[in-house]
Each structure stands twice: as C-alpha cells, then as structure tokens.
Coordinates of C-alpha atoms in Angstrom, one line a residue:
M23 CA -14.9 -15.8 -16.6
M24 CA -14.2 -14.7 -13.0
N25 CA -14.9 -11.0 -12.2
I26 CA -12.4 -9.2 -10.0
L27 CA -13.3 -5.7 -8.8
V28 CA -10.4 -3.2 -8.3
T29 CA -11.4 -0.1 -6.4
G30 CA -9.1 2.9 -6.5
G31 CA -8.5 2.0 -10.1
D32 CA -6.5 5.1 -11.0
G33 CA -3.9 4.7 -8.2
Q34 CA -0.4 3.3 -8.6
L35 CA -1.1 -0.2 -7.2
A36 CA -4.2 -0.7 -9.4
R37 CA -2.2 0.4 -12.4
C38 CA 0.5 -2.1 -11.5
I39 CA -2.2 -4.8 -11.2
K40 CA -3.5 -3.8 -14.7
D41 CA 0.1 -4.1 -16.1
I42 CA 0.2 -7.8 -15.2
A43 CA -3.4 -8.8 -15.2
S44 CA -4.2 -12.3 -16.4
K45 CA -6.3 -12.4 -19.5
E46 CA -8.1 -15.4 -18.0
L47 CA -9.7 -13.1 -15.4
N48 CA -12.0 -10.2 -16.0
F49 CA -10.7 -7.2 -14.0
I50 CA -13.1 -4.3 -13.4
Y51 CA -11.3 -1.1 -12.4
T52 CA -13.3 1.7 -10.8
D53 CA -12.4 5.1 -9.4
Y54 CA -14.5 7.1 -7.0
L55 CA -16.6 8.6 -9.7
A56 CA -17.6 5.2 -11.1
L57 CA -18.0 3.6 -7.7
D58 CA -18.2 5.4 -4.3
I59 CA -17.2 2.9 -1.6
T60 CA -18.5 5.4 1.1
C61 CA -22.0 4.9 -0.3
L62 CA -23.4 1.5 0.7
S63 CA -26.3 1.7 -1.7
S64 CA -24.0 2.3 -4.7
L65 CA -22.0 -0.7 -3.7
E66 CA -25.1 -2.9 -3.4
S67 CA -26.3 -1.8 -6.9
F68 CA -22.9 -2.5 -8.4
F69 CA -22.5 -6.0 -6.8
K70 CA -26.0 -6.9 -7.9
A71 CA -25.2 -6.0 -11.5
H72 CA -21.8 -7.7 -11.5
P73 CA -21.1 -11.1 -9.8
I74 CA -17.7 -10.4 -8.1
A75 CA -15.4 -13.2 -7.0
Y76 CA -12.7 -11.0 -5.5
C77 CA -12.6 -7.3 -4.5
I78 CA -9.2 -5.8 -4.3
N79 CA -9.6 -2.6 -2.3
C80 CA -6.9 -0.1 -3.4
A81 CA -9.1 2.9 -2.7
A82 CA -7.8 5.0 0.2
Y83 CA -7.3 8.5 1.6
T84 CA -3.5 8.5 1.7
A85 CA -2.6 12.2 2.1
V86 CA -1.0 11.7 5.6
D87 CA -0.7 15.4 6.5
E88 CA -4.0 16.4 4.9
A89 CA -5.7 13.8 7.0
E90 CA -4.8 15.7 10.2
S91 CA -6.8 18.7 8.8
H92 CA -9.6 16.6 7.2
P93 CA -10.2 13.6 9.6
E94 CA -13.8 13.1 8.5
A95 CA -12.7 12.6 4.9
A96 CA -9.9 10.2 5.9
F97 CA -12.2 8.1 8.1
N98 CA -15.0 8.2 5.6
I99 CA -12.9 6.5 2.9
N100 CA -10.5 4.4 5.1
E101 CA -13.0 3.3 7.7
T102 CA -16.5 3.6 6.4
G103 CA -15.5 2.6 2.9
A104 CA -13.7 -0.5 4.2
K105 CA -16.7 -1.4 6.4
N106 CA -19.2 -1.0 3.5
L107 CA -17.1 -3.2 1.2
A108 CA -16.9 -5.9 4.0
L109 CA -20.7 -5.8 4.4
V110 CA -21.3 -6.1 0.6
C111 CA -18.6 -8.8 0.2
K112 CA -20.2 -10.9 3.0
K113 CA -23.7 -10.6 1.4
H114 CA -22.4 -11.7 -2.0
D115 CA -19.8 -14.2 -0.8
T116 CA -17.0 -12.1 -2.3
I117 CA -13.4 -12.5 -1.1
L118 CA -12.0 -9.1 0.0
I119 CA -8.3 -8.3 -0.5
H120 CA -7.7 -5.0 1.4
I121 CA -4.5 -2.9 1.4
S122 CA -3.4 -1.4 4.6
T123 CA -0.3 0.4 6.0
D124 CA 2.7 0.3 8.2
F125 CA 1.4 3.6 9.7
V126 CA -0.9 1.5 12.0
F127 CA 2.3 1.2 14.2
D128 CA 3.9 3.9 16.4
G129 CA 7.5 3.1 15.5
T130 CA 8.8 2.4 19.0
K131 CA 10.1 -1.0 18.2
S132 CA 13.6 -1.6 16.8
T133 CA 12.9 -5.0 15.2
P134 CA 10.5 -5.6 12.3
Y135 CA 6.8 -5.6 13.2
T136 CA 4.9 -8.9 12.9
E137 CA 1.2 -9.4 12.4
L138 CA 0.9 -10.2 16.1
D139 CA 2.3 -6.8 17.3
S140 CA -0.2 -4.4 18.7
P141 CA -1.0 -1.4 16.5
N142 CA -0.8 2.1 17.9
P143 CA -1.1 4.7 15.1
L144 CA 0.4 8.2 15.6
G145 CA -2.0 10.1 13.4
V146 CA -5.4 10.2 11.6
Y147 CA -4.3 8.3 8.5
G148 CA -3.0 5.3 10.5
A149 CA -6.0 5.4 12.9
S150 CA -8.5 5.5 10.0
K151 CA -6.7 2.6 8.3
L152 CA -6.7 0.6 11.5
Q153 CA -10.4 1.1 12.0
G154 CA -11.0 -0.2 8.5
E155 CA -9.0 -3.3 9.3
K156 CA -11.0 -3.9 12.5
H157 CA -14.4 -3.7 10.6
I158 CA -13.2 -6.2 8.0
Q159 CA -12.0 -8.6 10.6
S160 CA -15.3 -8.4 12.6
I161 CA -17.6 -8.7 9.5
L162 CA -15.8 -11.1 7.2
S163 CA -14.2 -14.5 7.4
K164 CA -13.0 -14.5 3.8
Y165 CA -10.5 -11.7 3.7
F166 CA -6.9 -10.9 3.1
I167 CA -5.6 -7.7 4.8
I168 CA -2.2 -6.8 3.4
R169 CA -0.1 -4.1 5.2
T170 CA 2.6 -2.6 3.1
S171 CA 5.1 0.3 3.3
W172 CA 6.7 3.1 1.4
L173 CA 5.0 2.1 -1.9
Y174 CA 6.4 3.4 -5.2
S175 CA 6.2 2.6 -8.9
E176 CA 6.5 4.1 -12.3
H177 CA 2.9 5.2 -12.0
G178 CA 1.3 8.1 -10.1
H179 CA 2.9 10.2 -7.4
N180 CA 5.5 8.7 -5.1
F181 CA 8.9 9.2 -3.6
V182 CA 11.0 7.7 -6.4
K183 CA 9.3 9.9 -9.1
T184 CA 9.6 12.9 -6.9
M185 CA 13.3 12.4 -6.3
L186 CA 14.0 11.8 -10.0
R187 CA 12.2 15.1 -10.8
L188 CA 14.1 17.0 -8.0
F189 CA 17.5 15.6 -9.3
Q190 CA 16.8 17.2 -12.6
E191 CA 15.7 20.5 -11.1
K192 CA 18.0 21.1 -8.1
D193 CA 21.7 21.1 -7.2
L194 CA 20.9 20.1 -3.6
V195 CA 18.1 18.0 -2.0
K196 CA 17.6 17.5 1.7
V197 CA 16.1 14.2 2.9
V198 CA 15.2 13.0 6.4
D199 CA 17.6 10.3 7.8
D200 CA 15.8 9.3 11.0
Q201 CA 12.8 7.4 9.8
I202 CA 13.4 3.8 8.9
G203 CA 11.2 1.6 6.7
S204 CA 11.2 -0.8 3.7
P205 CA 10.6 0.7 0.2
T206 CA 8.2 -1.5 -1.6
Y207 CA 7.7 -1.7 -5.4
A208 CA 4.0 -1.7 -6.1
G209 CA 4.6 -4.2 -9.0
D210 CA 5.8 -6.8 -6.5
L211 CA 2.7 -6.3 -4.3
A212 CA 0.5 -6.6 -7.5
L213 CA 2.3 -10.0 -8.3
F214 CA 1.6 -11.1 -4.7
I215 CA -2.1 -10.3 -5.0
H216 CA -2.2 -12.2 -8.2
R217 CA -0.6 -15.1 -6.5
I218 CA -3.3 -15.2 -3.8
I219 CA -6.0 -15.4 -6.5
A220 CA -4.1 -17.9 -8.6
L221 CA -3.6 -20.2 -5.7
K222 CA -7.3 -19.9 -4.7
S223 CA -5.8 -19.5 -1.2
T224 CA -8.0 -20.0 1.8
H225 CA -5.3 -18.9 4.2
Y226 CA -7.4 -15.9 5.1
G227 CA -6.2 -13.2 7.5
L228 CA -3.7 -10.4 8.1
Y229 CA -0.4 -10.3 6.3
H230 CA 2.6 -8.0 5.9
F231 CA 4.2 -7.5 2.5
S232 CA 7.2 -5.2 1.7
N233 CA 10.4 -5.7 -0.1
L234 CA 13.2 -7.1 2.1
G235 CA 15.7 -5.0 4.0
A236 CA 15.4 -1.5 5.5
T237 CA 16.7 2.0 5.0
T238 CA 16.0 5.6 5.8
W239 CA 14.4 8.1 3.4
Y240 CA 17.9 9.5 2.9
G241 CA 19.3 6.1 2.1
F242 CA 16.4 5.5 -0.3
A243 CA 17.2 8.9 -2.0
K244 CA 20.9 8.1 -2.3
A245 CA 20.1 4.8 -3.9
I246 CA 17.8 6.5 -6.4
Q247 CA 20.5 9.1 -7.1
A248 CA 23.1 6.4 -7.8
L249 CA 20.9 4.5 -10.2
S250 CA 19.9 7.7 -12.0
K251 CA 23.5 8.9 -12.2
S252 CA 22.5 12.3 -10.9
T253 CA 25.1 14.8 -9.7
T254 CA 22.7 16.5 -7.3
E255 CA 24.0 16.6 -3.8
V256 CA 21.7 14.7 -1.3
V257 CA 22.0 15.9 2.3
A258 CA 20.8 14.0 5.4
V259 CA 18.7 16.0 7.8
P260 CA 16.6 15.2 11.0
T261 CA 12.8 15.0 10.8
S262 CA 12.7 18.1 13.0
E263 CA 14.0 20.1 10.0
F264 CA 10.9 19.2 8.1
P265 CA 8.0 19.8 10.5
T266 CA 4.8 18.2 9.3
K267 CA 1.2 18.1 10.6
A268 CA 1.3 14.4 11.0
L269 CA 3.8 12.4 13.1
R270 CA 5.5 9.6 11.3
P271 CA 6.7 6.3 12.9
S272 CA 10.5 6.5 13.3
Y273 CA 10.7 2.7 12.6
S274 CA 8.1 0.9 10.6
V275 CA 9.8 -2.1 9.0
L276 CA 7.4 -5.0 8.5
D277 CA 8.3 -8.6 9.1
T278 CA 7.2 -10.7 6.1
T279 CA 8.3 -14.1 7.3
N280 CA 4.7 -15.4 7.7
T281 CA 3.7 -14.1 4.3
Q282 CA 6.6 -15.9 2.6
E283 CA 6.0 -19.1 4.4
V284 CA 2.2 -19.3 4.0
F285 CA 2.2 -18.4 0.3
G286 CA 5.6 -19.9 -0.7
T287 CA 6.5 -16.6 -2.2
E288 CA 10.0 -15.2 -2.5
I289 CA 10.3 -11.4 -1.9
E290 CA 13.2 -9.4 -3.4
S291 CA 15.3 -6.9 -1.5
W292 CA 14.3 -3.3 -1.9
E293 CA 17.7 -2.4 -3.5
K294 CA 17.3 -5.1 -6.2
R295 CA 13.8 -4.1 -7.0
L296 CA 14.6 -0.4 -7.1
S297 CA 17.1 -0.8 -9.8
K298 CA 14.5 -2.4 -12.0
A299 CA 11.9 0.2 -11.2
V300 CA 14.0 3.2 -11.8
S301 CA 14.8 2.1 -15.3
R302 CA 11.1 2.1 -16.0
C303 CA 10.6 5.6 -14.6
H304 CA 12.9 7.2 -17.2

C-alpha cells in the first residue's frame, strides 16, 4: 500500500484530507512534535523508516501578524522546512505536494493573479512562503506547489468559525470591506489533492486553487450571516480602522484557469461551497 505523509497533521487542511482519505492509501499524519520539518536529520530518519510516495506539506507558520514580530520562526518553518522536505523528497524519489498562499502577491492588480505573475509579498509571512516555493522549484523536478486563499472549514480556527461565534456573542460586528479575495473551502482543496494522486499526474509545477468568484471580508461575513440566519448587524469598515502589524494585499484573487484545464477539475463558486460548509459548522 502506498504511503502518503501529511505534515501539519492537526491543521484544518490535513483534517479535511483525513475526512475523505482513500482506504486504498496509507496516510501518515504528523504534527511538529512527531516530525519537525525544520530538522533535516529528523526528516532523514523518518523517510528511511517509511517509504513515502507522496508528501503533502500542510505544515506552515500562518500567523500573519505574529510573523512580523517573529520572522525567524516564520522563515524557519515556511522556508527552511520546505527546503528540507524538498531535499529529502529528492533523495527518496518522493513527490512533494506543497501548499502556498495568495500572500506572495502585493495586491496591486485588479484582475486575478495567474501562475505567471511576479510575486511581491508585502510582509514576512508571504516572503517566507515565497522563499519556500523557490527552494522547492530549484531542488525538485517532481513537485506540485498549490497556492490557495482565504482557507476555511469546519475544523480548526478560521474566519467562518470566528464569524459564527461572534454572531452568537455580539449585536454588531465590524468587518473590513476593502480587501478582495476568494474564500476557499479546505475540503475542496483536499479533494483536488486527492485528484492529483489518483490521476498519478506528472504535470508537475505551480498551480492556483481557490473557489471561484471574489468578495471582500465584509461580503464573506454577510454571506455567513445570511446562511446562519443571524440577526447580528454586520458593518463594513476600511482596513485603516483595524490597524495590523502586517500589510495585507488589497486584491489577491487567484486565476484557476490553468488548474481546471490541466487536471480536468471543476471548481465550485465560493458562495455555493460556503452554504454546504456552514451547515457542517453548526
């Protein structure tokens, strides 16, 4: 049976992968206590003990604002960790599926970003993820880098679960209305990753995956409110009203045309997917 390693095994994407995992494959889920990707010798030992066909790297430092205060920690996991995995995967002929982010872009475009657009991250998080991408591309030939955006699910901590909680606790919630992106259900990304493996695809490279369409965080919140039938008032505010340590791209919609064509996969709209996901969060 084929072994598939999933790092960051306690995160929302890994848990969505677990929800739909094929019983014909042996998925091995590790968190940082079981396998520290920043330690090359630990990875070497693990790969020697377990023949790994695919490694799905869900491990990441994703605290965008904290990364500004702790750049070493962010780069250690997002850059060094990705580099270490690439080195070990090359040595053991393992295919790496690596998850990256829309935050590699600066948001100055007004049309969806394609895989050919030049990254220009605004903060430490995006910069550290971009460096991880570059190491993988320079070390490996057998890899899939998947950039995604505004990820949420019924698992872990995310915007949808936060909003559902706030709608129960507050009469009024303020949400920024000048950052535009594509909310993405982690379960759909998990299905896409399964598809890559099931197809035994050799179309290696960099791809964008997000649910179709675009909205603001305010628009996203209003949609969640409507689906949850909450009476909480949702008020649109500018980003300037919520100063944060890290700058966010004002527009980070990803173009998924190439992904859909190469893999013959249909991607649902963010609105349609959200309605299914919210029902699972209750």
